[in-house]
Coordinates of C-alpha atoms in Angstrom, one line a residue:
X1 CA -17.0 37.7 -11.6
X2 CA -17.8 35.1 -8.9
X3 CA -15.4 32.2 -8.1
X4 CA -15.1 28.9 -9.7
X5 CA -17.2 26.3 -7.8
X6 CA -15.2 24.0 -5.9
X7 CA -16.8 21.1 -7.9
X8 CA -15.4 22.4 -11.0
X9 CA -11.9 23.0 -9.4
X10 CA -11.9 19.4 -8.2
X11 CA -12.9 18.1 -11.7
X12 CA -9.9 20.1 -13.0
X13 CA -7.6 18.6 -10.7
X14 CA -8.7 15.2 -11.7
X15 CA -8.1 16.0 -15.6
X16 CA -4.7 17.7 -14.7
X17 CA -3.4 14.6 -12.9
X18 CA -4.8 11.7 -15.0
X19 CA -6.3 12.7 -18.6
X20 CA -2.9 14.4 -19.5
X21 CA -1.0 11.2 -18.5
X22 CA -3.6 9.2 -20.7
X23 CA -2.9 11.3 -23.6
X24 CA 0.9 10.7 -23.2
X25 CA 0.5 7.0 -23.0
X26 CA -1.8 7.0 -25.9
X27 CA 0.9 8.6 -27.9
X28 CA 3.0 5.8 -27.2
X29 CA 0.8 3.4 -29.0
X30 CA 0.6 5.4 -32.1
X31 CA -2.5 5.9 -34.4
X32 CA -5.2 5.3 -34.2
X33 CA -5.0 5.7 -30.3
X34 CA -3.6 9.3 -30.7
X35 CA -6.6 10.5 -32.4
X36 CA -8.8 8.6 -30.1
X37 CA -7.1 10.0 -27.0
X38 CA -8.2 13.5 -27.9
X39 CA -11.7 12.5 -28.5
X40 CA -11.7 10.9 -24.8
X41 CA -10.0 14.5 -23.6
X42 CA -12.8 16.4 -25.6
X43 CA -15.6 14.2 -23.7
X44 CA -14.0 15.2 -20.5
X45 CA -14.1 18.8 -21.5
X46 CA -17.5 18.8 -22.5
X47 CA -18.4 17.1 -18.9
X48 CA -16.6 19.8 -17.1
X49 CA -18.7 22.5 -19.0
X50 CA -21.9 20.7 -18.2
X51 CA -21.2 20.4 -14.6
X52 CA -20.4 24.2 -14.3
X53 CA -23.4 25.2 -16.4
X54 CA -25.8 23.2 -14.2
X55 CA -24.2 24.5 -11.1
X56 CA -25.2 27.9 -12.1
X57 CA -28.6 27.2 -13.5
X58 CA -31.9 25.8 -12.2
X59 CA -33.2 22.3 -13.3
X60 CA -35.1 22.5 -16.7
X61 CA -38.7 20.9 -17.1
X62 CA -37.4 18.1 -18.8
X63 CA -33.9 17.0 -17.7
X64 CA -33.5 13.9 -19.8
X65 CA -34.3 15.8 -22.9
X66 CA -31.7 18.7 -21.6
X67 CA -28.9 16.1 -21.2
X68 CA -29.5 14.4 -24.4
X69 CA -29.0 17.8 -26.3
X70 CA -25.8 18.6 -24.8
X71 CA -22.2 18.5 -26.3
X72 CA -21.3 15.7 -24.0
X73 CA -23.8 13.4 -25.6
X74 CA -22.4 14.3 -28.9
X75 CA -18.7 13.7 -28.0
X76 CA -19.8 10.3 -26.7
X77 CA -21.4 9.6 -29.8
X78 CA -18.3 10.4 -31.7
X79 CA -16.2 7.9 -29.7
X80 CA -18.7 5.1 -30.2
X81 CA -18.7 5.7 -34.1
X82 CA -14.9 5.8 -33.9
X83 CA -15.1 2.3 -32.4
X84 CA -17.6 1.1 -34.5
X85 CA -15.7 2.3 -37.8
X86 CA -12.7 0.1 -37.0
X87 CA -12.7 -3.5 -38.0
X88 CA -13.5 -6.1 -35.2
X89 CA -10.1 -7.8 -36.1
X90 CA -7.9 -4.7 -36.0
X91 CA -5.0 -4.4 -33.7
X92 CA -6.9 -1.9 -31.4
X93 CA -10.4 -3.0 -31.5
X94 CA -10.2 -4.4 -27.8
X95 CA -8.5 -0.9 -26.8
X96 CA -11.2 1.2 -28.5
X97 CA -14.1 -0.9 -26.9
X98 CA -12.8 -0.7 -23.5
X99 CA -13.1 3.2 -23.8
X100 CA -16.2 3.2 -25.6
X101 CA -17.8 0.8 -23.1
X102 CA -16.9 2.4 -19.9
X103 CA -16.7 6.4 -20.9
X104 CA -20.6 6.3 -21.0
X105 CA -20.1 6.8 -17.1
X106 CA -19.6 10.6 -17.9
X107 CA -23.6 10.6 -18.3
X108 CA -23.7 10.2 -14.5
X109 CA -25.4 13.6 -14.0
X110 CA -28.6 12.1 -15.5
X111 CA -29.0 9.3 -13.0
X112 CA -30.9 10.2 -9.8
X113 CA -30.1 9.0 -6.4
X114 CA -27.3 6.4 -7.3
X115 CA -24.7 7.8 -9.8
X116 CA -22.0 6.0 -8.4
X117 CA -23.5 2.4 -8.9
X118 CA -24.1 3.8 -12.7
X119 CA -20.3 4.6 -12.9
X120 CA -19.6 1.1 -11.6
X121 CA -21.7 -0.6 -14.1
X122 CA -20.1 1.3 -16.8
X123 CA -16.7 0.2 -15.4
X124 CA -17.5 -3.5 -15.5
X125 CA -18.7 -3.1 -19.0
X126 CA -15.3 -2.2 -20.2
X127 CA -13.5 -4.4 -18.0
X128 CA -14.2 -7.4 -20.5
X129 CA -12.2 -5.7 -23.2
X130 CA -9.6 -4.6 -20.7
X131 CA -8.7 -8.1 -20.1
X132 CA -8.5 -8.9 -23.7
X133 CA -6.0 -6.3 -24.0
X134 CA -4.2 -7.6 -21.1
X135 CA -4.1 -11.1 -22.3
X136 CA -2.9 -10.5 -26.0
X137 CA -0.3 -7.9 -25.0
X138 CA 0.8 -9.8 -22.0
X139 CA 4.3 -8.5 -20.8
X140 CA 4.1 -5.4 -23.0
X141 CA 4.5 -2.4 -20.5
X142 CA 3.1 0.2 -22.9
X143 CA -0.5 -1.6 -23.2
X144 CA -0.4 -2.5 -19.5
X145 CA 0.2 1.0 -18.3
X146 CA -2.3 2.4 -20.6
X147 CA -5.1 0.0 -19.3
X148 CA -4.0 0.7 -15.7
X149 CA -4.3 4.4 -16.3
X150 CA -7.7 4.3 -17.9
X151 CA -8.8 2.1 -14.7
X152 CA -7.2 4.9 -12.4
X153 CA -9.3 7.5 -14.4
X154 CA -12.5 5.7 -14.1
X155 CA -11.9 5.2 -10.2
X156 CA -11.1 8.9 -9.7
X157 CA -14.5 9.7 -11.6
X158 CA -16.4 7.3 -9.1
X159 CA -14.5 8.9 -6.1
X160 CA -15.3 12.5 -7.4
X161 CA -19.1 11.9 -7.9
X162 CA -19.3 10.0 -4.4
X163 CA -17.6 13.1 -2.7
X164 CA -19.5 15.8 -4.3
X165 CA -22.9 14.3 -5.8
X166 CA -23.2 11.2 -3.7
X167 CA -27.0 11.3 -4.1
X168 CA -27.4 13.0 -7.5
X169 CA -26.6 16.1 -9.3
X170 CA -27.5 19.2 -7.6
X171 CA -28.8 22.1 -9.7
X172 CA -28.2 25.7 -9.1
X173 CA -25.9 24.8 -6.1
X174 CA -23.4 27.6 -7.1
X175 CA -25.8 30.5 -8.1
X176 CA -24.8 32.6 -5.2
X177 CA -20.9 31.8 -5.7
X178 CA -18.7 29.3 -4.7
X179 CA -20.4 26.2 -3.0
X180 CA -18.7 25.0 0.0
X181 CA -19.3 21.7 1.5
X182 CA -22.5 21.8 3.8
X183 CA -22.0 21.5 7.6
X184 CA -24.4 20.3 9.8
X185 CA -26.3 22.7 12.2
X186 CA -25.1 22.8 15.8
X187 CA -26.8 20.6 18.2
X188 CA -29.6 22.1 20.4
X189 CA -28.8 22.9 23.9
X190 CA -29.6 20.2 26.3
X191 CA -33.0 20.3 28.3
X192 CA -33.4 22.0 31.4
X193 CA -33.4 19.6 34.5
X194 CA -36.9 19.0 35.8
X195 CA -36.4 20.6 39.1
X196 CA -35.4 23.9 37.5
X197 CA -38.6 23.8 35.4
X198 CA -40.3 23.2 38.5
X199 CA -38.7 26.4 40.2
X200 CA -39.5 28.5 36.9
X201 CA -43.0 27.3 36.5
X202 CA -44.5 30.4 38.2
X203 CA -47.4 29.3 40.4
X204 CA -45.9 27.1 43.3
X205 CA -42.4 27.7 42.3
X206 CA -41.6 29.2 45.6
X207 CA -43.3 26.2 47.6
X208 CA -41.1 23.7 45.6
X209 CA -37.7 25.6 46.3
X210 CA -38.7 26.0 50.0
X211 CA -39.5 22.0 50.1
X212 CA -36.3 21.2 48.5
X213 CA -34.4 23.4 51.1
X214 CA -36.3 21.7 54.0
X215 CA -35.2 18.2 52.8
X216 CA -31.5 19.2 52.5
X217 CA -31.7 20.6 56.0
X218 CA -32.4 17.1 57.3
X219 CA -28.7 16.3 56.9
X220 CA -28.3 12.5 56.9
X221 CA -31.8 11.6 57.5
X222 CA -32.5 12.5 53.9
X223 CA -30.9 8.9 53.0
X224 CA -33.7 7.0 55.1
X225 CA -36.1 7.2 52.1
X226 CA -33.5 5.7 49.5
X227 CA -34.3 2.4 48.1
X228 CA -31.8 -0.3 48.6
X229 CA -29.6 -1.4 45.7
X230 CA -28.2 -4.9 45.0
X231 CA -24.4 -5.1 45.0
X232 CA -25.0 -6.9 41.6
X233 CA -26.7 -4.1 39.8
X234 CA -29.8 -2.0 40.2
X235 CA -32.2 -4.7 38.8
X236 CA -31.1 -7.3 41.3
X237 CA -29.9 -9.8 38.3
X238 CA -26.4 -10.9 38.5
X239 CA -24.3 -10.4 35.4
X240 CA -22.7 -13.6 33.9
X241 CA -19.0 -13.7 33.9
X242 CA -17.7 -12.6 30.5
X243 CA -20.8 -10.6 29.7
X244 CA -20.7 -7.0 29.1
X245 CA -24.0 -4.5 29.4
X246 CA -22.9 -3.2 26.0
X247 CA -23.3 -4.7 22.5
X248 CA -20.8 -7.1 21.4
X249 CA -17.9 -5.9 18.9
X250 CA -18.6 -7.6 15.5
X251 CA -15.2 -9.5 14.7
X252 CA -13.4 -8.6 11.6
X253 CA -13.8 -10.9 8.7
X254 CA -10.8 -13.2 8.5
X255 CA -8.3 -12.5 5.6
X256 CA -7.2 -15.6 3.6
X257 CA -4.1 -15.9 1.5
X258 CA -4.4 -16.3 -2.1
X259 CA -4.0 -19.7 -3.6
X260 CA -3.2 -21.1 -6.8
X261 CA -1.8 -24.7 -6.6
X262 CA -2.1 -28.2 -8.1
X263 CA -3.4 -30.6 -5.7
X264 CA -3.4 -34.1 -7.5
X265 CA -5.1 -33.5 -10.6
X266 CA -7.2 -30.5 -9.4
X267 CA -6.0 -26.9 -9.6
X268 CA -7.1 -25.2 -6.6
X269 CA -7.7 -21.4 -7.1
X270 CA -8.8 -19.5 -4.0
X271 CA -9.2 -16.1 -2.5
X272 CA -7.8 -14.2 -5.4
X273 CA -8.6 -10.7 -5.6
X274 CA -7.9 -7.8 -8.0
X275 CA -5.5 -10.2 -9.9
X276 CA -6.0 -9.7 -14.0
X277 CA -3.3 -12.0 -14.8
X278 CA -4.2 -15.6 -13.8
X279 CA -3.1 -18.2 -16.5
X280 CA -3.4 -22.0 -16.3
X281 CA -1.3 -24.1 -18.6
X282 CA -3.1 -27.3 -17.6
X283 CA -3.3 -31.0 -18.6
X284 CA -6.5 -32.6 -20.2
X285 CA -6.9 -34.9 -17.3
X286 CA -6.9 -32.0 -14.8
X287 CA -9.8 -29.9 -13.5
X288 CA -10.2 -26.5 -11.7
X289 CA -11.9 -25.6 -8.3
X290 CA -12.2 -21.9 -8.1
X291 CA -13.5 -20.6 -4.8
X292 CA -14.2 -17.1 -3.2
X293 CA -12.4 -15.1 -5.9
X294 CA -13.3 -11.4 -6.7
X295 CA -12.5 -9.1 -9.6
X296 CA -9.8 -11.4 -11.2
X297 CA -9.3 -12.8 -14.8
X298 CA -8.4 -16.6 -15.4
X299 CA -7.3 -17.9 -18.7
X300 CA -7.3 -21.7 -19.1
X301 CA -5.2 -22.5 -22.2
X302 CA -5.8 -26.1 -22.8
X303 CA -8.6 -29.0 -22.8
X304 CA -9.6 -29.7 -19.4
X305 CA -11.7 -32.2 -17.4
X306 CA -14.2 -30.0 -15.6
X307 CA -14.4 -26.5 -14.1
X308 CA -16.1 -25.4 -10.8
X309 CA -16.7 -21.8 -9.8
X310 CA -18.0 -21.3 -6.4
X311 CA -18.9 -18.2 -4.1
X312 CA -16.9 -15.7 -6.7
X313 CA -17.8 -12.2 -7.7
X314 CA -16.8 -10.1 -10.8
X315 CA -14.5 -12.7 -12.4
X316 CA -13.8 -13.2 -15.9
X317 CA -12.9 -16.6 -17.5
X318 CA -11.8 -17.5 -21.0
X319 CA -11.6 -21.3 -21.7
X320 CA -9.3 -21.8 -24.9
X321 CA -9.8 -25.6 -25.4
X322 CA -12.5 -28.0 -24.9
X323 CA -14.3 -29.0 -21.6
X324 CA -14.7 -32.8 -21.3
X325 CA -17.4 -32.7 -18.4
X326 CA -19.1 -29.8 -17.6
X327 CA -18.7 -26.3 -16.1
X328 CA -20.4 -25.6 -12.6
X329 CA -21.3 -22.2 -11.5
X330 CA -22.4 -21.9 -7.7
X331 CA -23.2 -18.8 -5.6
X332 CA -21.5 -16.5 -7.9
X333 CA -22.2 -12.9 -9.1
X334 CA -21.1 -10.8 -12.0
X335 CA -19.3 -13.7 -13.7
X336 CA -18.3 -13.6 -17.1
X337 CA -17.3 -16.8 -19.2
X338 CA -16.1 -17.2 -22.6
X339 CA -16.0 -20.5 -24.2
X340 CA -13.8 -21.0 -27.5
X341 CA -13.8 -24.7 -27.5
X342 CA -16.6 -27.5 -27.1
X343 CA -18.6 -27.5 -23.9
X344 CA -21.0 -30.1 -23.3
X345 CA -22.8 -28.7 -20.2
X346 CA -22.8 -25.6 -18.0
X347 CA -24.7 -25.8 -14.8
X348 CA -25.7 -22.7 -12.9
X349 CA -27.1 -22.6 -9.6
X350 CA -27.9 -19.6 -6.8
X351 CA -26.2 -17.2 -9.1
X352 CA -26.9 -13.5 -10.4
X353 CA -25.8 -11.5 -13.4
X354 CA -23.9 -14.2 -15.3
X355 CA -22.9 -13.9 -19.0
X356 CA -21.8 -16.9 -21.1
X357 CA -20.0 -16.0 -24.5
X358 CA -20.1 -18.9 -26.9
X359 CA -19.0 -19.2 -30.7
X360 CA -19.3 -21.6 -33.4
X361 CA -17.7 -24.5 -31.8
X362 CA -19.5 -24.1 -28.2
X363 CA -22.8 -23.0 -29.3
X364 CA -24.5 -26.4 -28.8
X365 CA -23.6 -26.1 -25.0
X366 CA -26.5 -27.4 -22.7
X367 CA -27.3 -24.9 -19.9
X368 CA -29.1 -25.8 -16.7
X369 CA -30.1 -22.9 -14.7
X370 CA -31.8 -23.0 -11.1
X371 CA -32.4 -20.2 -8.7
X372 CA -30.5 -18.0 -10.7
X373 CA -31.4 -14.5 -12.2
X374 CA -30.0 -12.2 -15.0
X375 CA -28.4 -15.1 -16.8
X376 CA -27.6 -14.3 -20.5
X377 CA -26.2 -16.4 -23.3
X378 CA -24.1 -14.2 -25.9
X379 CA -23.7 -15.9 -29.4
X380 CA -20.9 -14.7 -31.7
X381 CA -22.0 -13.6 -35.2
X382 CA -20.0 -14.0 -38.4
X383 CA -18.8 -10.4 -38.1
X384 CA -17.1 -11.1 -34.5
X385 CA -19.9 -9.3 -32.7
X386 CA -22.1 -10.9 -30.0
X387 CA -25.8 -11.2 -29.8
X388 CA -27.2 -11.6 -26.3
X389 CA -29.9 -14.1 -25.5
X390 CA -31.7 -13.5 -22.0
X391 CA -32.2 -16.9 -20.3
X392 CA -35.9 -17.3 -19.0
X393 CA -36.0 -17.0 -15.3
X394 CA -39.7 -18.2 -14.8
X395 CA -42.0 -21.1 -15.3
X396 CA -45.8 -20.7 -15.3
X397 CA -48.0 -23.6 -14.3
X398 CA -51.6 -24.1 -14.8
X399 CA -54.1 -26.9 -14.6
X400 CA -55.7 -28.0 -17.8
X401 CA -58.0 -31.0 -18.3
X402 CA -57.0 -32.3 -14.9
X403 CA -53.2 -32.2 -15.4
X404 CA -50.5 -29.5 -14.3
X405 CA -48.9 -28.0 -17.5
X406 CA -45.8 -26.0 -17.1
X407 CA -44.3 -23.6 -19.7
X408 CA -41.3 -21.1 -19.8
X409 CA -42.3 -17.5 -19.2
X410 CA -39.9 -15.7 -22.2
X411 CA -38.0 -12.5 -21.3
X412 CA -39.5 -9.4 -22.9

């Protein structure tokens, strides 16, 4: 019997160190999370089976059809149905949604060339609900530890795929036994010096050898034919002080300390990174200026004057009260904003992958977008779910009857 492939052994280590801890933390939350946690474990078990099977077999003609027919797909469907069977106002709906949105990352074997990016996208899908859990159970260690453990599991899955399947799944890699990491071939030997080639050339080789010996016998006279060299360099060009012949070393980016202070009537929030618990208990006359933040969550509790978010990535914001003036989004990426009160205007410029969640009170917001892409408005329905409306990105212009006519190109 052949040994277990190293990729499967690494997967077992990941499950033993993380999934079992997740089961224990889910038990502390009680039902329905205990039952749900065992569904999650079953999905990881099916993922292990799939990896081992594919390592020992050649790729089928239709890979997509093969993966969709596997037990892993059915295990993920069970998780989705369990989430959907729970009311949206139930105590654990956000918990279930966090898992069901992100565990789809286990489908990474079907992704060609960039499986790690697929895993990152699925992690971000679940982060919105993770933030909701952290906010609604702020200060509760059981829920916080549970969320953090799942985030750790997703990070471990990404690292595992990055280490063993960076450019996609490798079918049949273990057909001959355990697959070891591939080592690069040894470098080729250096080419022979030109004068040796001349000596070994055959015809005329002895003449070339004798000519070299005659030149060496000249003693110091052999240097009479050497070209003079300028002291400043062989090219005669003087090097300027402070300049080096090698490329300049790129300086490291400066790391700024995080900032969360009230300056006058403006809350300045800057350089926050991986902070899931930013809460602002503000006054109506105050405003927010958020700059260069990343992978953080901000909750604005009260009615506020205006909000500006600039040069931030993967930030989630919940606005509990009304906004008097407007919300400005500038040079942002992967931003999610949930508006629970009245917001008259949102101005989005030079941004990408922005999601704006509105409810009955904020649905009349005016959205102005310029030089932005992947912008979506998500409207809450009576059942608590959201319907996504893509915002058009292109304008089509034609000349009709001597006049320029422009119209929106709707998203398909």
